[in-house]
PDB file of C-alpha atoms and ligand atoms in Angstrom:
ATOM      1  CA  UNK A  13      51.474 101.867 104.398  1.00  0.00           C
ATOM      2  CA  UNK A  14      52.554 101.877 107.943  1.00  0.00           C
ATOM      3  CA  UNK A  15      55.281  99.162 109.079  1.00  0.00           C
ATOM      4  CA  UNK A  16      56.711  98.438 112.182  1.00  0.00           C
ATOM      5  CA  UNK A  17      59.625  96.386 110.958  1.00  0.00           C
ATOM      6  CA  UNK A  18      62.337  95.826 113.707  1.00  0.00           C
ATOM      7  CA  UNK A  19      65.741  97.663 112.104  1.00  0.00           C
ATOM      8  CA  UNK A  20      68.449  94.916 111.939  1.00  0.00           C
ATOM      9  CA  UNK A  21      70.912  96.710 110.878  1.00  0.00           C
ATOM     10  CA  UNK A  22      71.587 100.610 109.094  1.00  0.00           C
ATOM     11  CA  UNK A  23      74.480 100.703 106.977  1.00  0.00           C
ATOM     12  CA  UNK A  24      75.718 103.808 104.934  1.00  0.00           C
ATOM     13  CA  UNK A  25      73.409 103.559 102.156  1.00  0.00           C
ATOM     14  CA  UNK A  26      70.840 101.330 103.527  1.00  0.00           C
ATOM     15  CA  UNK A  27      68.502  99.990 106.649  1.00  0.00           C
ATOM     16  CA  UNK A  28      67.818  96.119 106.698  1.00  0.00           C
ATOM     17  CA  UNK A  29      64.479  95.313 107.854  1.00  0.00           C
ATOM     18  CA  UNK A  30      62.762  91.605 109.534  1.00  0.00           C
ATOM     19  CA  UNK A  31      59.766  90.977 107.953  1.00  0.00           C
ATOM     20  CA  UNK A  32      56.395  88.651 108.947  1.00  0.00           C
ATOM     21  CA  UNK A  33      58.521  86.343 107.687  1.00  0.00           C
ATOM     22  CA  UNK A  34      61.882  84.411 108.726  1.00  0.00           C
ATOM     23  CA  UNK A  35      63.317  84.321 105.949  1.00  0.00           C
ATOM     24  CA  UNK A  36      62.556  87.656 103.743  1.00  0.00           C
ATOM     25  CA  UNK A  37      64.366  90.814 105.119  1.00  0.00           C
ATOM     26  CA  UNK A  38      63.612  93.811 103.998  1.00  0.00           C
ATOM     27  CA  UNK A  39      65.669  96.554 102.273  1.00  0.00           C
ATOM     28  CA  UNK A  40      65.304 100.132 102.389  1.00  0.00           C
ATOM     29  CA  UNK A  41      67.712 102.627 100.415  1.00  0.00           C
ATOM     30  CA  UNK A  42      68.578 105.721 101.565  1.00  0.00           C
ATOM     31  CA  UNK A  43      69.236 109.095  99.738  1.00  0.00           C
ATOM     32  CA  UNK A  44      73.364 110.034 101.107  1.00  0.00           C
ATOM     33  CA  UNK A  45      76.125 109.260 100.067  1.00  0.00           C
ATOM     34  CA  UNK A  46      79.616 108.547 102.208  1.00  0.00           C
ATOM     35  CA  UNK A  47      83.245 108.501 101.155  1.00  0.00           C
ATOM     36  CA  UNK A  48      86.147 107.903 102.996  1.00  0.00           C
ATOM     37  CA  UNK A  49      84.508 105.199 105.168  1.00  0.00           C
ATOM     38  CA  UNK A  50      82.295 107.631 106.524  1.00  0.00           C
ATOM     39  CA  UNK A  51      84.637 110.819 107.163  1.00  0.00           C
ATOM     40  CA  UNK A  52      82.453 112.649 104.527  1.00  0.00           C
ATOM     41  CA  UNK A  53      78.358 112.394 104.428  1.00  0.00           C
ATOM     42  CA  UNK A  54      75.806 114.188 101.959  1.00  0.00           C
ATOM     43  CA  UNK A  55      72.114 113.406 101.909  1.00  0.00           C
ATOM     44  CA  UNK A  56      71.566 113.343  97.672  1.00  0.00           C
ATOM     45  CA  UNK A  57      67.540 112.844  97.243  1.00  0.00           C
ATOM     46  CA  UNK A  58      67.017 111.116  94.600  1.00  0.00           C
ATOM     47  CA  UNK A  59      69.749 107.752  95.354  1.00  0.00           C
ATOM     48  CA  UNK A  60      68.108 105.233  97.230  1.00  0.00           C
ATOM     49  CA  UNK A  61      66.003 105.362  94.584  1.00  0.00           C
ATOM     50  CA  UNK A  62      68.165 105.271  91.294  1.00  0.00           C
ATOM     51  CA  UNK A  63      69.988 102.629  93.527  1.00  0.00           C
ATOM     52  CA  UNK A  64      67.157 100.148  94.218  1.00  0.00           C
ATOM     53  CA  UNK A  65      66.247 100.051  90.590  1.00  0.00           C
ATOM     54  CA  UNK A  66      69.788  99.817  89.144  1.00  0.00           C
ATOM     55  CA  UNK A  67      70.472  96.560  91.397  1.00  0.00           C
ATOM     56  CA  UNK A  68      67.180  95.410  91.049  1.00  0.00           C
ATOM     57  CA  UNK A  69      67.233  95.143  87.527  1.00  0.00           C
ATOM     58  CA  UNK A  70      70.948  94.024  87.060  1.00  0.00           C
ATOM     59  CA  UNK A  71      69.751  90.458  90.301  1.00  0.00           C
ATOM     60  CA  UNK A  72      67.087  90.241  88.278  1.00  0.00           C
ATOM     61  CA  UNK A  73      69.452  89.660  85.083  1.00  0.00           C
ATOM     62  CA  UNK A  74      72.297  88.380  86.458  1.00  0.00           C
ATOM     63  CA  UNK A  75      70.160  85.439  87.646  1.00  0.00           C
ATOM     64  CA  UNK A  76      68.630  84.765  83.849  1.00  0.00           C
ATOM     65  CA  UNK A  77      72.359  83.744  83.271  1.00  0.00           C
ATOM     66  CA  UNK A  78      72.721  81.428  86.191  1.00  0.00           C
ATOM     67  CA  UNK A  79      74.354  83.637  88.776  1.00  0.00           C
ATOM     68  CA  UNK A  80      72.442  82.506  92.305  1.00  0.00           C
ATOM     69  CA  UNK A  81      71.937  85.865  94.099  1.00  0.00           C
ATOM     70  CA  UNK A  82      69.570  86.994  97.422  1.00  0.00           C
ATOM     71  CA  UNK A  83      67.345  89.410  95.595  1.00  0.00           C
ATOM     72  CA  UNK A  84      63.755  88.364  95.665  1.00  0.00           C
ATOM     73  CA  UNK A  85      61.450  91.810  94.074  1.00  0.00           C
ATOM     74  CA  UNK A  86      61.355  95.236  94.735  1.00  0.00           C
ATOM     75  CA  UNK A  87      58.576  96.842  96.305  1.00  0.00           C
ATOM     76  CA  UNK A  88      58.926 100.149  95.808  1.00  0.00           C
ATOM     77  CA  UNK A  89      60.988 103.165  94.053  1.00  0.00           C
ATOM     78  CA  UNK A  90      63.768 103.014  97.194  1.00  0.00           C
ATOM     79  CA  UNK A  91      62.845  99.227  98.658  1.00  0.00           C
ATOM     80  CA  UNK A  92      62.741  95.549  97.903  1.00  0.00           C
ATOM     81  CA  UNK A  93      62.864  92.047  99.295  1.00  0.00           C
ATOM     82  CA  UNK A  94      65.559  89.825  99.924  1.00  0.00           C
ATOM     83  CA  UNK A  95      66.333  86.897 100.912  1.00  0.00           C
ATOM     84  CA  UNK A  96      67.932  86.087 104.558  1.00  0.00           C
ATOM     85  CA  UNK A  97      71.358  85.145 104.610  1.00  0.00           C
ATOM     86  CA  UNK A  98      74.764  84.971 107.392  1.00  0.00           C
ATOM     87  CA  UNK A  99      76.486  87.594 105.734  1.00  0.00           C
ATOM     88  CA  UNK A 100      80.236  86.300 105.461  1.00  0.00           C
ATOM     89  CA  UNK A 101      81.722  89.657 106.477  1.00  0.00           C
ATOM     90  CA  UNK A 102      84.826  89.717 102.861  1.00  0.00           C
ATOM     91  CA  UNK A 103      84.157  92.580 100.846  1.00  0.00           C
ATOM     92  CA  UNK A 104      85.320  90.847  97.750  1.00  0.00           C
ATOM     93  CA  UNK A 105      86.831  92.689  95.338  1.00  0.00           C
ATOM     94  CA  UNK A 106      87.787  91.762  91.218  1.00  0.00           C
ATOM     95  CA  UNK A 107      89.551  94.692  89.165  1.00  0.00           C
ATOM     96  CA  UNK A 108      90.080  94.348  85.681  1.00  0.00           C
ATOM     97  CA  UNK A 109      91.460  97.609  84.834  1.00  0.00           C
ATOM     98  CA  UNK A 110      93.948  99.965  87.030  1.00  0.00           C
ATOM     99  CA  UNK A 111      91.483 101.709  89.643  1.00  0.00           C
ATOM    100  CA  UNK A 112      91.488 103.307  93.196  1.00  0.00           C
ATOM    101  CA  UNK A 113      93.103 101.799  95.459  1.00  0.00           C
ATOM    102  CA  UNK A 114      94.851  99.488  93.686  1.00  0.00           C
ATOM    103  CA  UNK A 115      96.226 102.451  91.322  1.00  0.00           C
ATOM    104  CA  UNK A 116      97.940 104.083  94.356  1.00  0.00           C
ATOM    105  CA  UNK A 117      98.818 100.965  96.656  1.00  0.00           C
ATOM    106  CA  UNK A 118     101.215  99.314  93.570  1.00  0.00           C
ATOM    107  CA  UNK A 119     101.798 102.461  91.932  1.00  0.00           C
ATOM    108  CA  UNK A 120      99.913 101.009  88.957  1.00  0.00           C
ATOM    109  CA  UNK A 121      98.659 104.017  86.254  1.00  0.00           C
ATOM    110  CA  UNK A 122      94.793 104.476  86.922  1.00  0.00           C
ATOM    111  CA  UNK A 123      93.216 102.428  82.790  1.00  0.00           C
ATOM    112  CA  UNK A 124      95.644 100.500  82.283  1.00  0.00           C
ATOM    113  CA  UNK A 125      93.583  96.974  81.545  1.00  0.00           C
ATOM    114  CA  UNK A 126      95.210  94.336  84.185  1.00  0.00           C
ATOM    115  CA  UNK A 127      95.769  90.928  81.637  1.00  0.00           C
ATOM    116  CA  UNK A 128      94.101  89.811  84.032  1.00  0.00           C
ATOM    117  CA  UNK A 129      90.984  89.584  86.671  1.00  0.00           C
ATOM    118  CA  UNK A 130      92.334  90.624  89.876  1.00  0.00           C
ATOM    119  CA  UNK A 131      90.610  89.233  93.323  1.00  0.00           C
ATOM    120  CA  UNK A 132      91.410  90.872  96.512  1.00  0.00           C
ATOM    121  CA  UNK A 133      89.432  90.386 100.130  1.00  0.00           C
ATOM    122  CA  UNK A 134      88.952  92.941 102.540  1.00  0.00           C
ATOM    123  CA  UNK A 135      87.400  92.431 105.916  1.00  0.00           C
ATOM    124  CA  UNK A 136      84.811  94.192 106.944  1.00  0.00           C
ATOM    125  CA  UNK A 137      84.928  95.646 109.590  1.00  0.00           C
ATOM    126  CA  UNK A 138      84.904  99.570 110.219  1.00  0.00           C
ATOM    127  CA  UNK A 139      87.439  99.916 112.835  1.00  0.00           C
ATOM    128  CA  UNK A 140      89.995  98.367 111.295  1.00  0.00           C
ATOM    129  CA  UNK A 141      88.807 100.504 108.263  1.00  0.00           C
ATOM    130  CA  UNK A 142      88.019  97.441 106.061  1.00  0.00           C
ATOM    131  CA  UNK A 143      92.003  95.820 105.823  1.00  0.00           C
ATOM    132  CA  UNK A 144      92.873  93.985 103.107  1.00  0.00           C
ATOM    133  CA  UNK A 145      93.888  90.902 103.283  1.00  0.00           C
ATOM    134  CA  UNK A 146      94.429  86.784 102.078  1.00  0.00           C
ATOM    135  CA  UNK A 147      93.108  83.483 102.262  1.00  0.00           C
ATOM    136  CA  UNK A 148      95.167  82.797 105.328  1.00  0.00           C
ATOM    137  CA  UNK A 149      93.861  86.084 107.029  1.00  0.00           C
ATOM    138  CA  UNK A 150      90.075  85.031 106.098  1.00  0.00           C
ATOM    139  CA  UNK A 151      90.819  81.011 107.196  1.00  0.00           C
ATOM    140  CA  UNK A 152      92.577  81.838 110.486  1.00  0.00           C
ATOM    141  CA  UNK A 153      90.016  84.371 111.700  1.00  0.00           C
ATOM    142  CA  UNK A 154      87.476  81.889 111.100  1.00  0.00           C
ATOM    143  CA  UNK A 155      85.531  83.808 108.424  1.00  0.00           C
ATOM    144  CA  UNK A 156      85.385  80.863 105.651  1.00  0.00           C
ATOM    145  CA  UNK A 157      86.588  77.139 105.065  1.00  0.00           C
ATOM    146  CA  UNK A 158      89.183  76.818 102.618  1.00  0.00           C
ATOM    147  CA  UNK A 159      86.545  75.607 100.022  1.00  0.00           C
ATOM    148  CA  UNK A 160      84.387  78.222 100.814  1.00  0.00           C
ATOM    149  CA  UNK A 161      87.267  80.433  99.295  1.00  0.00           C
ATOM    150  CA  UNK A 162      87.468  78.299  96.626  1.00  0.00           C
ATOM    151  CA  UNK A 163      83.169  78.864  95.535  1.00  0.00           C
ATOM    152  CA  UNK A 164      83.672  82.355  96.389  1.00  0.00           C
ATOM    153  CA  UNK A 165      86.828  82.738  94.032  1.00  0.00           C
ATOM    154  CA  UNK A 166      85.418  81.109  91.655  1.00  0.00           C
ATOM    155  CA  UNK A 167      81.941  82.309  91.777  1.00  0.00           C
ATOM    156  CA  UNK A 168      82.981  86.096  91.767  1.00  0.00           C
ATOM    157  CA  UNK A 169      84.636  85.457  88.717  1.00  0.00           C
ATOM    158  CA  UNK A 170      81.945  83.924  87.317  1.00  0.00           C
ATOM    159  CA  UNK A 171      79.898  87.022  88.297  1.00  0.00           C
ATOM    160  CA  UNK A 172      82.710  89.428  86.591  1.00  0.00           C
ATOM    161  CA  UNK A 173      82.342  87.700  83.372  1.00  0.00           C
ATOM    162  CA  UNK A 174      78.901  87.870  83.175  1.00  0.00           C
ATOM    163  CA  UNK A 175      78.983  91.971  84.360  1.00  0.00           C
ATOM    164  CA  UNK A 176      81.283  93.068  81.956  1.00  0.00           C
ATOM    165  CA  UNK A 177      78.583  91.893  79.342  1.00  0.00           C
ATOM    166  CA  UNK A 178      75.905  92.758  80.587  1.00  0.00           C
ATOM    167  CA  UNK A 179      77.402  96.896  81.312  1.00  0.00           C
ATOM    168  CA  UNK A 180      79.305  96.420  77.416  1.00  0.00           C
ATOM    169  CA  UNK A 181      75.867  96.141  76.111  1.00  0.00           C
ATOM    170  CA  UNK A 182      75.294  99.097  77.477  1.00  0.00           C
ATOM    171  CA  UNK A 183      78.593 101.077  76.470  1.00  0.00           C
ATOM    172  CA  UNK A 184      79.992 100.861  79.835  1.00  0.00           C
ATOM    173  CA  UNK A 185      83.307  99.270  80.723  1.00  0.00           C
ATOM    174  CA  UNK A 186      83.571  97.570  84.567  1.00  0.00           C
ATOM    175  CA  UNK A 187      86.419  98.916  85.709  1.00  0.00           C
ATOM    176  CA  UNK A 188      86.021  96.917  88.974  1.00  0.00           C
ATOM    177  CA  UNK A 189      83.220  96.264  91.358  1.00  0.00           C
ATOM    178  CA  UNK A 190      82.991  95.295  95.047  1.00  0.00           C
ATOM    179  CA  UNK A 191      80.621  92.097  96.404  1.00  0.00           C
ATOM    180  CA  UNK A 192      79.396  90.186  99.426  1.00  0.00           C
ATOM    181  CA  UNK A 193      78.093  86.928  99.880  1.00  0.00           C
ATOM    182  CA  UNK A 194      75.543  85.135 102.358  1.00  0.00           C
ATOM    183  CA  UNK A 195      74.990  81.673 103.694  1.00  0.00           C
ATOM    184  CA  UNK A 196      71.825  80.016 104.058  1.00  0.00           C
ATOM    185  CA  UNK A 197      70.680  77.817 106.214  1.00  0.00           C
ATOM    186  CA  UNK A 198      71.875  75.092 104.666  1.00  0.00           C
ATOM    187  CA  UNK A 199      75.495  76.181 104.307  1.00  0.00           C
ATOM    188  CA  UNK A 200      75.480  77.173 100.502  1.00  0.00           C
ATOM    189  CA  UNK A 201      77.029  80.260  99.870  1.00  0.00           C
ATOM    190  CA  UNK A 202      74.556  83.111  96.961  1.00  0.00           C
ATOM    191  CA  UNK A 203      75.535  86.484  96.604  1.00  0.00           C
ATOM    192  CA  UNK A 204      74.634  89.368  98.722  1.00  0.00           C
ATOM    193  CA  UNK A 205      74.400  92.860  99.348  1.00  0.00           C
ATOM    194  CA  UNK A 206      73.925  95.638  96.167  1.00  0.00           C
ATOM    195  CA  UNK A 207      75.203  95.884  92.429  1.00  0.00           C
ATOM    196  CA  UNK A 208      75.064  99.696  92.232  1.00  0.00           C
ATOM    197  CA  UNK A 209      77.700 102.861  90.531  1.00  0.00           C
ATOM    198  CA  UNK A 210      78.120 102.807  94.638  1.00  0.00           C
ATOM    199  CA  UNK A 211      79.883  99.206  94.226  1.00  0.00           C
ATOM    200  CA  UNK A 212      81.400  99.118  90.736  1.00  0.00           C
ATOM    201  CA  UNK A 213      83.993 101.254  88.714  1.00  0.00           C
ATOM    202  CA  UNK A 214      82.281 102.143  85.405  1.00  0.00           C
ATOM    203  CA  UNK A 215      83.636 104.015  82.738  1.00  0.00           C
ATOM    204  CA  UNK A 216      82.208 105.213  79.601  1.00  0.00           C
ATOM    205  CA  UNK A 217      83.442 102.887  76.829  1.00  0.00           C
ATOM    206  CA  UNK A 218      83.875 105.536  74.878  1.00  0.00           C
ATOM    207  CA  UNK A 219      84.763 109.031  76.371  1.00  0.00           C
ATOM    208  CA  UNK A 220      85.690 107.387  79.444  1.00  0.00           C
ATOM    209  CA  UNK A 221      83.603 109.224  81.386  1.00  0.00           C
ATOM    210  CA  UNK A 222      83.246 108.316  85.616  1.00  0.00           C
ATOM    211  CA  UNK A 223      79.521 106.862  85.936  1.00  0.00           C
ATOM    212  CA  UNK A 224      79.188 106.215  89.048  1.00  0.00           C
ATOM    213  CA  UNK A 225      81.068 107.181  92.903  1.00  0.00           C
ATOM    214  CA  UNK A 226      84.103 108.026  91.872  1.00  0.00           C
ATOM    215  CA  UNK A 227      81.833 110.706  90.357  1.00  0.00           C
ATOM    216  CA  UNK A 228      81.545 111.886  94.127  1.00  0.00           C
ATOM    217  CA  UNK A 229      85.032 111.162  95.967  1.00  0.00           C
ATOM    218  CA  UNK A 230      86.717 112.918  93.537  1.00  0.00           C
ATOM    219  CA  UNK A 231      83.806 116.083  93.886  1.00  0.00           C
ATOM    220  CA  UNK A 232      83.974 116.046  89.668  1.00  0.00           C
ATOM    221  CA  UNK A 233      80.325 116.634  89.381  1.00  0.00           C
ATOM    222  CA  UNK A 234      76.145 115.453  90.626  1.00  0.00           C
ATOM    223  CA  UNK A 235      75.889 111.932  90.924  1.00  0.00           C
ATOM    224  CA  UNK A 236      72.280 111.447  90.610  1.00  0.00           C
ATOM    225  CA  UNK A 237      72.581 112.415  86.594  1.00  0.00           C
ATOM    226  CA  UNK A 238      75.626 109.764  86.112  1.00  0.00           C
ATOM    227  CA  UNK A 239      73.650 107.146  88.404  1.00  0.00           C
ATOM    228  CA  UNK A 240      70.133 107.851  86.338  1.00  0.00           C
ATOM    229  CA  UNK A 241      72.625 107.651  82.934  1.00  0.00           C
ATOM    230  CA  UNK A 242      73.202 104.193  83.904  1.00  0.00           C
ATOM    231  CA  UNK A 243      70.101 103.171  84.945  1.00  0.00           C
ATOM    232  CA  UNK A 244      68.520 104.634  81.346  1.00  0.00           C
ATOM    233  CA  UNK A 245      71.329 102.982  79.314  1.00  0.00           C
ATOM    234  CA  UNK A 246      70.413  99.470  81.793  1.00  0.00           C
ATOM    235  CA  UNK A 247      66.703  99.264  81.250  1.00  0.00           C
ATOM    236  CA  UNK A 248      66.478 100.455  77.478  1.00  0.00           C
ATOM    237  CA  UNK A 249      68.217  97.046  76.849  1.00  0.00           C
ATOM    238  CA  UNK A 250      67.271  94.914  80.415  1.00  0.00           C
ATOM    239  CA  UNK A 251      63.797  95.795  80.391  1.00  0.00           C
TER     240      UNK A 251
HETATM  241  P1  LIG B   8      88.902 101.407  95.911  1.00  0.00           P
HETATM  242  O1  LIG B   8      89.601 100.677  94.457  1.00  0.00           O
HETATM  243  O2  LIG B   8      88.637 102.103  96.801  1.00  0.00           O
HETATM  244  O3  LIG B   8      89.355  99.635  96.470  1.00  0.00           O
HETATM  245  O4  LIG B   8      87.588 100.040  95.650  1.00  0.00           O
HETATM  246  C1  LIG B   8      87.493  99.209  94.832  1.00  0.00           C
HETATM  247  C2  LIG B   8      86.076  98.777  94.344  1.00  0.00           C
HETATM  248  O5  LIG B   8      84.928  98.116  95.831  1.00  0.00           O
HETATM  249  C3  LIG B   8      85.083  99.793  93.603  1.00  0.00           C
HETATM  250  O6  LIG B   8      84.463  99.726  92.752  1.00  0.00           O
HETATM  251  C4  LIG B   8      84.356 100.123  94.852  1.00  0.00           C
HETATM  252  C5  LIG B   8      84.041  98.927  95.740  1.00  0.00           C
HETATM  253  N1  LIG B   8      84.017  99.454  97.102  1.00  0.00           N
HETATM  254  C6  LIG B   8      82.744  99.979  97.750  1.00  0.00           C
HETATM  255  O7  LIG B   8      81.831  99.192  96.928  1.00  0.00           O
HETATM  256  N2  LIG B   8      83.273  99.745  99.104  1.00  0.00           N
HETATM  257  C7  LIG B   8      84.068 100.032  99.500  1.00  0.00           C
HETATM  258  O8  LIG B   8      83.867 100.212 101.047  1.00  0.00           O
HETATM  259  C8  LIG B   8      85.243 100.279  98.823  1.00  0.00           C
HETATM  260  C9  LIG B   8      86.244 100.834  99.529  1.00  0.00           C
HETATM  261  C10 LIG B   8      85.188  99.819  97.797  1.00  0.00           C
END
């Protein structure tokens, strides 16, 4: 089918289009992988379809666990419809185990289980390289109010609990992840964006193998079989 939807936004892993319904956007996932804030870029055939299937399954599943989110439905292998929201320019990261930039910045050994989940805010701004910021920064920059920050933190921790449980059912440990939120016209805030192996660190429970984008970031091997493994495991339990 030929569509003439207006392109709203093109990111590193997906494009967002308007639809005939002003409350609905079409998301098209891309066969593209990037690292180092776009400094490294590769075509990875099959990734769009895998990520679309994985995030669709997860968003559907967590909604059943009481987590409101923007997902409406998957319309093709690499496309889905989502609710139109005003995206809050924050990357909300939760860490259950030390890894990645946290392990490097604080010299806390990768793999150390944290006593409690650590929540971080990063300001979404490519020119500034998505800096780590705190609650005061969020407020002074009018990104979110005190009340909204409280809600976002509470919701992110709730999402963490649901995701830990979901992944543990398929033999995967949730090390850390990044989520984003958006505002509806009425001001309510809900989960947006995606939850995929691009945005989570997922380790096999037994072998500790990386089942996520670190395979690409660290040049450990081919992403596709790894992402396929995550999808197959999730589909076995949740479809
Ligand atoms: P980090 O250890 O590199 O800060 O990443 C923490 C988590 O956030 C990890 O699961 C990957 C995810 N993430 C994104 O989804 N997008 C990003 O731009 C970054 C920096 C991290």
